[in-house]
PDB file of C-alpha atoms in Angstrom:
ATOM      1  CA  THR A   1      16.455 -40.679 -36.444  1.00  0.00           C
ATOM      2  CA  SER A   2      19.481 -38.420 -36.576  1.00  0.00           C
ATOM      3  CA  ASP A   3      18.428 -36.978 -39.937  1.00  0.00           C
ATOM      4  CA  GLU A   4      14.925 -36.182 -38.601  1.00  0.00           C
ATOM      5  CA  THR A   5      16.371 -34.471 -35.533  1.00  0.00           C
ATOM      6  CA  ASP A   6      18.717 -32.353 -37.647  1.00  0.00           C
ATOM      7  CA  SER A   7      15.800 -31.197 -39.780  1.00  0.00           C
ATOM      8  CA  LEU A   8      13.762 -29.830 -36.840  1.00  0.00           C
ATOM      9  CA  PRO A   9      13.657 -26.004 -36.746  1.00  0.00           C
ATOM     10  CA  LEU A  10      15.474 -24.237 -33.947  1.00  0.00           C
ATOM     11  CA  GLN A  11      13.235 -23.019 -31.130  1.00  0.00           C
ATOM     12  CA  PHE A  12      14.125 -19.920 -29.161  1.00  0.00           C
ATOM     13  CA  LEU A  13      12.727 -19.613 -25.677  1.00  0.00           C
ATOM     14  CA  ASP A  14      11.402 -16.196 -24.691  1.00  0.00           C
ATOM     15  CA  TYR A  15      12.033 -16.122 -20.958  1.00  0.00           C
ATOM     16  CA  ASP A  16       9.957 -12.965 -20.619  1.00  0.00           C
ATOM     17  CA  GLU A  17       6.935 -15.260 -20.825  1.00  0.00           C
ATOM     18  CA  TYR A  18       8.063 -16.964 -17.625  1.00  0.00           C
ATOM     19  CA  VAL A  19       8.968 -13.886 -15.602  1.00  0.00           C
ATOM     20  CA  HIS A  20       5.995 -12.441 -13.779  1.00  0.00           C
ATOM     21  CA  ASP A  21       5.419  -9.501 -11.444  1.00  0.00           C
ATOM     22  CA  TYR A  22       5.856 -11.770  -8.438  1.00  0.00           C
ATOM     23  CA  ASP A  23       9.334 -12.808  -9.576  1.00  0.00           C
ATOM     24  CA  ALA A  24      10.348  -9.189 -10.087  1.00  0.00           C
ATOM     25  CA  TYR A  25       8.880  -8.298  -6.692  1.00  0.00           C
ATOM     26  CA  ILE A  26      10.903 -10.996  -4.918  1.00  0.00           C
ATOM     27  CA  LEU A  27      14.082  -9.848  -6.679  1.00  0.00           C
ATOM     28  CA  CYS A  28      13.451  -6.262  -5.565  1.00  0.00           C
ATOM     29  CA  MET A  29      12.786  -7.388  -1.994  1.00  0.00           C
ATOM     30  CA  MET A  30      16.071  -9.286  -1.947  1.00  0.00           C
ATOM     31  CA  LEU A  31      17.966  -6.236  -3.169  1.00  0.00           C
ATOM     32  CA  LEU A  32      16.285  -3.902  -0.696  1.00  0.00           C
ATOM     33  CA  SER A  33      16.701  -6.261   2.251  1.00  0.00           C
ATOM     34  CA  GLN A  34      20.397  -5.333   2.230  1.00  0.00           C
ATOM     35  CA  LYS A  35      19.548  -1.671   2.764  1.00  0.00           C
ATOM     36  CA  ASN A  36      17.781  -2.196   6.150  1.00  0.00           C
ATOM     37  CA  LEU A  37      14.823  -0.009   5.238  1.00  0.00           C
ATOM     38  CA  GLY A  38      12.211  -1.984   7.141  1.00  0.00           C
ATOM     39  CA  MET A  39       8.633  -1.925   5.892  1.00  0.00           C
ATOM     40  CA  PRO A  40       9.219   0.641   3.104  1.00  0.00           C
ATOM     41  CA  GLN A  41      11.049  -2.058   1.153  1.00  0.00           C
ATOM     42  CA  GLN A  42       7.698  -3.725   0.445  1.00  0.00           C
ATOM     43  CA  TYR A  43       6.292  -0.489  -0.940  1.00  0.00           C
ATOM     44  CA  LEU A  44       9.444   0.271  -2.940  1.00  0.00           C
ATOM     45  CA  SER A  45       9.325  -3.201  -4.469  1.00  0.00           C
ATOM     46  CA  GLU A  46       5.694  -2.779  -5.503  1.00  0.00           C
ATOM     47  CA  LEU A  47       6.440   0.672  -6.909  1.00  0.00           C
ATOM     48  CA  ALA A  48       9.467  -0.552  -8.856  1.00  0.00           C
ATOM     49  CA  VAL A  49       7.469  -3.408 -10.386  1.00  0.00           C
ATOM     50  CA  ALA A  50       4.569  -1.120 -11.291  1.00  0.00           C
ATOM     51  CA  LEU A  51       6.877   1.370 -13.003  1.00  0.00           C
ATOM     52  CA  ALA A  52       8.977  -1.244 -14.797  1.00  0.00           C
ATOM     53  CA  GLU A  53       5.989  -3.215 -16.049  1.00  0.00           C
ATOM     54  CA  ASN A  54       7.491  -6.360 -17.637  1.00  0.00           C
ATOM     55  CA  ASN A  55      11.143  -5.284 -17.506  1.00  0.00           C
ATOM     56  CA  VAL A  56      12.713  -7.152 -14.587  1.00  0.00           C
ATOM     57  CA  VAL A  57      16.100  -5.486 -15.120  1.00  0.00           C
ATOM     58  CA  LEU A  58      14.525  -2.048 -14.860  1.00  0.00           C
ATOM     59  CA  ALA A  59      12.559  -3.095 -11.773  1.00  0.00           C
ATOM     60  CA  ALA A  60      15.755  -4.187 -10.034  1.00  0.00           C
ATOM     61  CA  GLU A  61      17.562  -0.983 -10.975  1.00  0.00           C
ATOM     62  CA  LEU A  62      14.670   1.136  -9.712  1.00  0.00           C
ATOM     63  CA  ALA A  63      14.521  -0.758  -6.426  1.00  0.00           C
ATOM     64  CA  ASP A  64      18.247  -0.322  -5.985  1.00  0.00           C
ATOM     65  CA  ARG A  65      17.681   3.450  -5.801  1.00  0.00           C
ATOM     66  CA  GLY A  66      16.081   2.919  -2.384  1.00  0.00           C
ATOM     67  CA  GLU A  67      13.866   5.611  -0.895  1.00  0.00           C
ATOM     68  CA  ALA A  68      14.835   8.058  -3.627  1.00  0.00           C
ATOM     69  CA  LEU A  69      12.336   6.148  -5.768  1.00  0.00           C
ATOM     70  CA  ALA A  70       9.511   6.865  -3.314  1.00  0.00           C
ATOM     71  CA  ILE A  71      10.499  10.479  -2.686  1.00  0.00           C
ATOM     72  CA  ASP A  72      10.625  11.467  -6.364  1.00  0.00           C
ATOM     73  CA  PRO A  73       9.425   8.632  -8.634  1.00  0.00           C
ATOM     74  CA  GLN A  74       9.364  10.704 -11.833  1.00  0.00           C
ATOM     75  CA  LYS A  75      12.941  11.961 -11.516  1.00  0.00           C
ATOM     76  CA  THR A  76      14.284   8.617 -10.310  1.00  0.00           C
ATOM     77  CA  PHE A  77      12.600   6.754 -13.157  1.00  0.00           C
ATOM     78  CA  GLN A  78      14.046   9.067 -15.782  1.00  0.00           C
ATOM     79  CA  GLU A  79      17.535   8.949 -14.291  1.00  0.00           C
ATOM     80  CA  THR A  80      17.427   5.160 -14.050  1.00  0.00           C
ATOM     81  CA  VAL A  81      16.376   4.462 -17.638  1.00  0.00           C
ATOM     82  CA  GLN A  82      19.054   6.851 -18.863  1.00  0.00           C
ATOM     83  CA  SER A  83      21.769   5.283 -16.715  1.00  0.00           C
ATOM     84  CA  ILE A  84      21.103   1.749 -17.969  1.00  0.00           C
ATOM     85  CA  GLY A  85      20.552   2.872 -21.540  1.00  0.00           C
ATOM     86  CA  ILE A  86      17.074   1.605 -22.264  1.00  0.00           C
ATOM     87  CA  ARG A  87      14.150   3.310 -23.942  1.00  0.00           C
ATOM     88  CA  ALA A  88      11.192   3.596 -21.622  1.00  0.00           C
ATOM     89  CA  GLU A  89       8.852   6.492 -21.185  1.00  0.00           C
ATOM     90  CA  HIS A  90       6.071   7.185 -18.729  1.00  0.00           C
ATOM     91  CA  SER A  91       3.690  10.115 -18.786  1.00  0.00           C
ATOM     92  CA  PRO A  92       2.825  11.867 -15.510  1.00  0.00           C
ATOM     93  CA  SER A  93      -0.459   9.937 -15.506  1.00  0.00           C
ATOM     94  CA  ASP A  94       1.463   6.641 -15.852  1.00  0.00           C
ATOM     95  CA  ILE A  95       3.632   7.569 -12.866  1.00  0.00           C
ATOM     96  CA  HIS A  96       0.531   8.618 -10.926  1.00  0.00           C
ATOM     97  CA  HIS A  97      -1.160   5.282 -11.581  1.00  0.00           C
ATOM     98  CA  ALA A  98       1.941   3.278 -10.635  1.00  0.00           C
ATOM     99  CA  ILE A  99       2.271   5.097  -7.295  1.00  0.00           C
ATOM    100  CA  TRP A 100      -1.437   4.703  -6.580  1.00  0.00           C
ATOM    101  CA  GLN A 101      -1.334   1.003  -7.443  1.00  0.00           C
ATOM    102  CA  ALA A 102       1.644   0.355  -5.158  1.00  0.00           C
ATOM    103  CA  GLN A 103       0.104   2.302  -2.275  1.00  0.00           C
ATOM    104  CA  MET A 104      -3.197   0.454  -2.653  1.00  0.00           C
ATOM    105  CA  LYS A 105      -1.517  -2.952  -2.437  1.00  0.00           C
ATOM    106  CA  ILE A 106       0.485  -2.049   0.662  1.00  0.00           C
ATOM    107  CA  LEU A 107      -1.758   0.314   2.611  1.00  0.00           C
ATOM    108  CA  PHE A 108      -5.271  -1.093   2.302  1.00  0.00           C
ATOM    109  CA  PRO A 109      -4.475  -4.275   4.297  1.00  0.00           C
ATOM    110  CA  ILE A 110      -2.838  -2.091   6.974  1.00  0.00           C
ATOM    111  CA  LEU A 111      -5.916   0.141   7.160  1.00  0.00           C
ATOM    112  CA  GLU A 112      -8.209  -2.865   7.497  1.00  0.00           C
ATOM    113  CA  GLN A 113      -6.044  -4.341  10.248  1.00  0.00           C
ATOM    114  CA  PHE A 114      -6.153  -0.998  12.049  1.00  0.00           C
ATOM    115  CA  ARG A 115      -9.950  -0.881  11.754  1.00  0.00           C
ATOM    116  CA  CYS A 116     -10.277  -4.363  13.253  1.00  0.00           C
ATOM    117  CA  GLN A 117      -7.833  -3.536  16.069  1.00  0.00           C
ATOM    118  CA  LEU A 118      -9.711  -0.344  16.852  1.00  0.00           C
ATOM    119  CA  PHE A 119     -13.039  -2.125  17.158  1.00  0.00           C
ATOM    120  CA  LYS A 120     -11.534  -4.915  19.237  1.00  0.00           C
ATOM    121  CA  THR A 121      -9.924  -2.434  21.664  1.00  0.00           C
ATOM    122  CA  TYR A 122     -12.968  -0.162  21.993  1.00  0.00           C
ATOM    123  CA  GLN A 123     -15.711  -2.690  21.306  1.00  0.00           C
ATOM    124  CA  LYS A 124     -17.992  -1.766  24.212  1.00  0.00           C
ATOM    125  CA  GLU A 125     -17.710   1.972  23.671  1.00  0.00           C
ATOM    126  CA  ILE A 126     -18.303   1.736  19.925  1.00  0.00           C
ATOM    127  CA  THR A 127     -21.207  -0.681  20.338  1.00  0.00           C
ATOM    128  CA  ASP A 128     -22.913   1.552  22.905  1.00  0.00           C
ATOM    129  CA  LEU A 129     -22.634   4.578  20.628  1.00  0.00           C
ATOM    130  CA  PHE A 130     -23.778   2.611  17.577  1.00  0.00           C
ATOM    131  CA  TYR A 131     -27.091   1.668  19.173  1.00  0.00           C
ATOM    132  CA  LEU A 132     -27.891   5.107  20.546  1.00  0.00           C
ATOM    133  CA  PRO A 133     -31.025   6.529  18.873  1.00  0.00           C
ATOM    134  CA  ARG A 134     -29.151   9.631  17.702  1.00  0.00           C
ATOM    135  CA  SER A 135     -25.950   7.935  16.616  1.00  0.00           C
ATOM    136  CA  GLY A 136     -26.811   8.327  12.948  1.00  0.00           C
ATOM    137  CA  THR A 137     -27.795   5.994  10.129  1.00  0.00           C
ATOM    138  CA  PHE A 138     -25.154   3.633   8.746  1.00  0.00           C
ATOM    139  CA  ASP A 139     -25.355   1.184   5.868  1.00  0.00           C
ATOM    140  CA  CYS A 140     -24.473  -1.741   8.115  1.00  0.00           C
ATOM    141  CA  GLU A 141     -26.373  -3.802  10.656  1.00  0.00           C
ATOM    142  CA  THR A 142     -23.746  -4.347  13.344  1.00  0.00           C
ATOM    143  CA  PRO A 143     -21.024  -2.065  14.784  1.00  0.00           C
ATOM    144  CA  ASP A 144     -18.182  -4.385  13.776  1.00  0.00           C
ATOM    145  CA  GLU A 145     -19.043  -3.641  10.126  1.00  0.00           C
ATOM    146  CA  LEU A 146     -18.391   0.092  10.477  1.00  0.00           C
ATOM    147  CA  GLU A 147     -15.822   1.363   8.003  1.00  0.00           C
ATOM    148  CA  ILE A 148     -13.046   3.785   8.937  1.00  0.00           C
ATOM    149  CA  GLY A 149     -14.949   6.847   7.766  1.00  0.00           C
ATOM    150  CA  GLN A 150     -18.062   5.775   9.649  1.00  0.00           C
ATOM    151  CA  LEU A 151     -16.031   5.157  12.797  1.00  0.00           C
ATOM    152  CA  GLN A 152     -14.524   8.620  12.586  1.00  0.00           C
ATOM    153  CA  PHE A 153     -18.006  10.132  12.177  1.00  0.00           C
ATOM    154  CA  LEU A 154     -19.407   8.086  15.083  1.00  0.00           C
ATOM    155  CA  LEU A 155     -16.536   8.932  17.436  1.00  0.00           C
ATOM    156  CA  LYS A 156     -16.107  12.578  16.483  1.00  0.00           C
ATOM    157  CA  ASN A 157     -16.374  14.872  19.518  1.00  0.00           C
ATOM    158  CA  LYS A 158     -16.762  11.816  21.770  1.00  0.00           C
ATOM    159  CA  ARG A 159     -14.333  11.176  24.626  1.00  0.00           C
ATOM    160  CA  VAL A 160     -13.941   7.521  23.759  1.00  0.00           C
ATOM    161  CA  LEU A 161     -10.596   7.013  22.057  1.00  0.00           C
ATOM    162  CA  SER A 162      -7.241   7.991  23.447  1.00  0.00           C
ATOM    163  CA  ILE A 163      -5.878  11.086  21.727  1.00  0.00           C
ATOM    164  CA  PRO A 164      -3.216   9.102  19.788  1.00  0.00           C
ATOM    165  CA  ASP A 165      -5.822   6.614  18.559  1.00  0.00           C
ATOM    166  CA  TYR A 166      -8.246   9.311  17.451  1.00  0.00           C
ATOM    167  CA  GLU A 167      -5.451  11.072  15.566  1.00  0.00           C
ATOM    168  CA  SER A 168      -4.511   7.767  13.922  1.00  0.00           C
ATOM    169  CA  LEU A 169      -8.161   7.220  12.976  1.00  0.00           C
ATOM    170  CA  CYS A 170      -8.269  10.635  11.291  1.00  0.00           C
ATOM    171  CA  HIS A 171      -5.061   9.883   9.371  1.00  0.00           C
ATOM    172  CA  ALA A 172      -6.449   6.482   8.351  1.00  0.00           C
ATOM    173  CA  ARG A 173      -9.672   8.066   7.093  1.00  0.00           C
ATOM    174  CA  GLU A 174      -7.755  10.668   5.089  1.00  0.00           C
ATOM    175  CA  ALA A 175      -5.572   7.972   3.524  1.00  0.00           C
ATOM    176  CA  ARG A 176      -8.484   5.690   2.665  1.00  0.00           C
ATOM    177  CA  ASN A 177     -10.473   8.499   1.062  1.00  0.00           C
ATOM    178  CA  CYS A 178      -7.452   9.618  -0.939  1.00  0.00           C
ATOM    179  CA  LEU A 179      -6.754   6.148  -2.348  1.00  0.00           C
ATOM    180  CA  ALA A 180     -10.449   5.378  -2.893  1.00  0.00           C
ATOM    181  CA  HIS A 181     -10.638   8.427  -5.160  1.00  0.00           C
ATOM    182  CA  LEU A 182      -7.683   7.194  -7.276  1.00  0.00           C
ATOM    183  CA  ASN A 183      -5.196   9.613  -5.746  1.00  0.00           C
ATOM    184  CA  TYR A 184      -1.998   8.802  -3.893  1.00  0.00           C
ATOM    185  CA  LEU A 185      -0.439  10.141  -0.721  1.00  0.00           C
ATOM    186  CA  PRO A 186       2.818  12.101  -0.640  1.00  0.00           C
ATOM    187  CA  TYR A 187       5.534   9.808   0.660  1.00  0.00           C
ATOM    188  CA  GLN A 188       6.053  11.868   3.833  1.00  0.00           C
ATOM    189  CA  LYS A 189       2.411  11.141   4.749  1.00  0.00           C
ATOM    190  CA  PHE A 190       2.402   7.595   3.449  1.00  0.00           C
ATOM    191  CA  LYS A 191       5.479   6.300   5.271  1.00  0.00           C
ATOM    192  CA  PRO A 192       4.201   6.782   8.877  1.00  0.00           C
ATOM    193  CA  LEU A 193       1.033   4.865   7.986  1.00  0.00           C
ATOM    194  CA  LEU A 194       3.102   1.741   7.378  1.00  0.00           C
ATOM    195  CA  HIS A 195       3.390   1.470  11.169  1.00  0.00           C
ATOM    196  CA  LEU A 196      -0.234   2.365  11.917  1.00  0.00           C
ATOM    197  CA  HIS A 197      -1.623   0.550  14.926  1.00  0.00           C
ATOM    198  CA  VAL A 198      -3.931   1.046  17.887  1.00  0.00           C
ATOM    199  CA  LYS A 199      -2.143   2.265  21.006  1.00  0.00           C
ATOM    200  CA  GLY A 200      -4.956   1.458  23.409  1.00  0.00           C
ATOM    201  CA  LYS A 201      -6.998   3.288  25.997  1.00  0.00           C
ATOM    202  CA  ASP A 202      -3.970   4.312  28.018  1.00  0.00           C
ATOM    203  CA  GLY A 203      -2.071   5.489  24.941  1.00  0.00           C
ATOM    204  CA  THR A 204       1.049   3.520  25.878  1.00  0.00           C
ATOM    205  CA  GLY A 205       1.560   2.069  22.442  1.00  0.00           C
ATOM    206  CA  GLN A 206       0.821  -1.519  23.439  1.00  0.00           C
ATOM    207  CA  ARG A 207      -0.671  -3.413  20.526  1.00  0.00           C
ATOM    208  CA  SER A 208      -4.009  -5.078  21.146  1.00  0.00           C
TER     209      SER A 208
END
């Protein structure tokens, strides 16, 4: 009845319960898509979300700073929270973890794709070296299971890869080791890895 309806307590909806990291990420991607940054917009979105935690407004404001956020996250974070007048603090370790988390999400799939491309392009050469008696002992049974670090060890001082591909393998190993030990890469080293790919035996840059 009308009297029963009038007596019901008011209910306030907390929309924060319905806004998740994915929603904030999509909002950041939409904002950054207008800046024509290319692949870094994915990293910047992840970084903004990690720094903002559950504050979607802060995430959007951070993303709107563009590459300044990646170049100097600590300074950009502090300037952003001051400019929009909210209270949010992060210790250096909080900033460190947010950068590491964002780099892990973006870079690890790229590194794995590179590893698979490398094996596919140089399958015969890698397989031959793997089964040599003095190739070394690896914790895998087949050459396609070799990780990036193991590939670099196997191919070191061998004239197998093109020079560009061997250099890329070394950069990939450095990046993987850095992230695996809970550290992050400086942005000037991280950004080129977003376009990491195998150039092939002739070094022309053709993707396999």
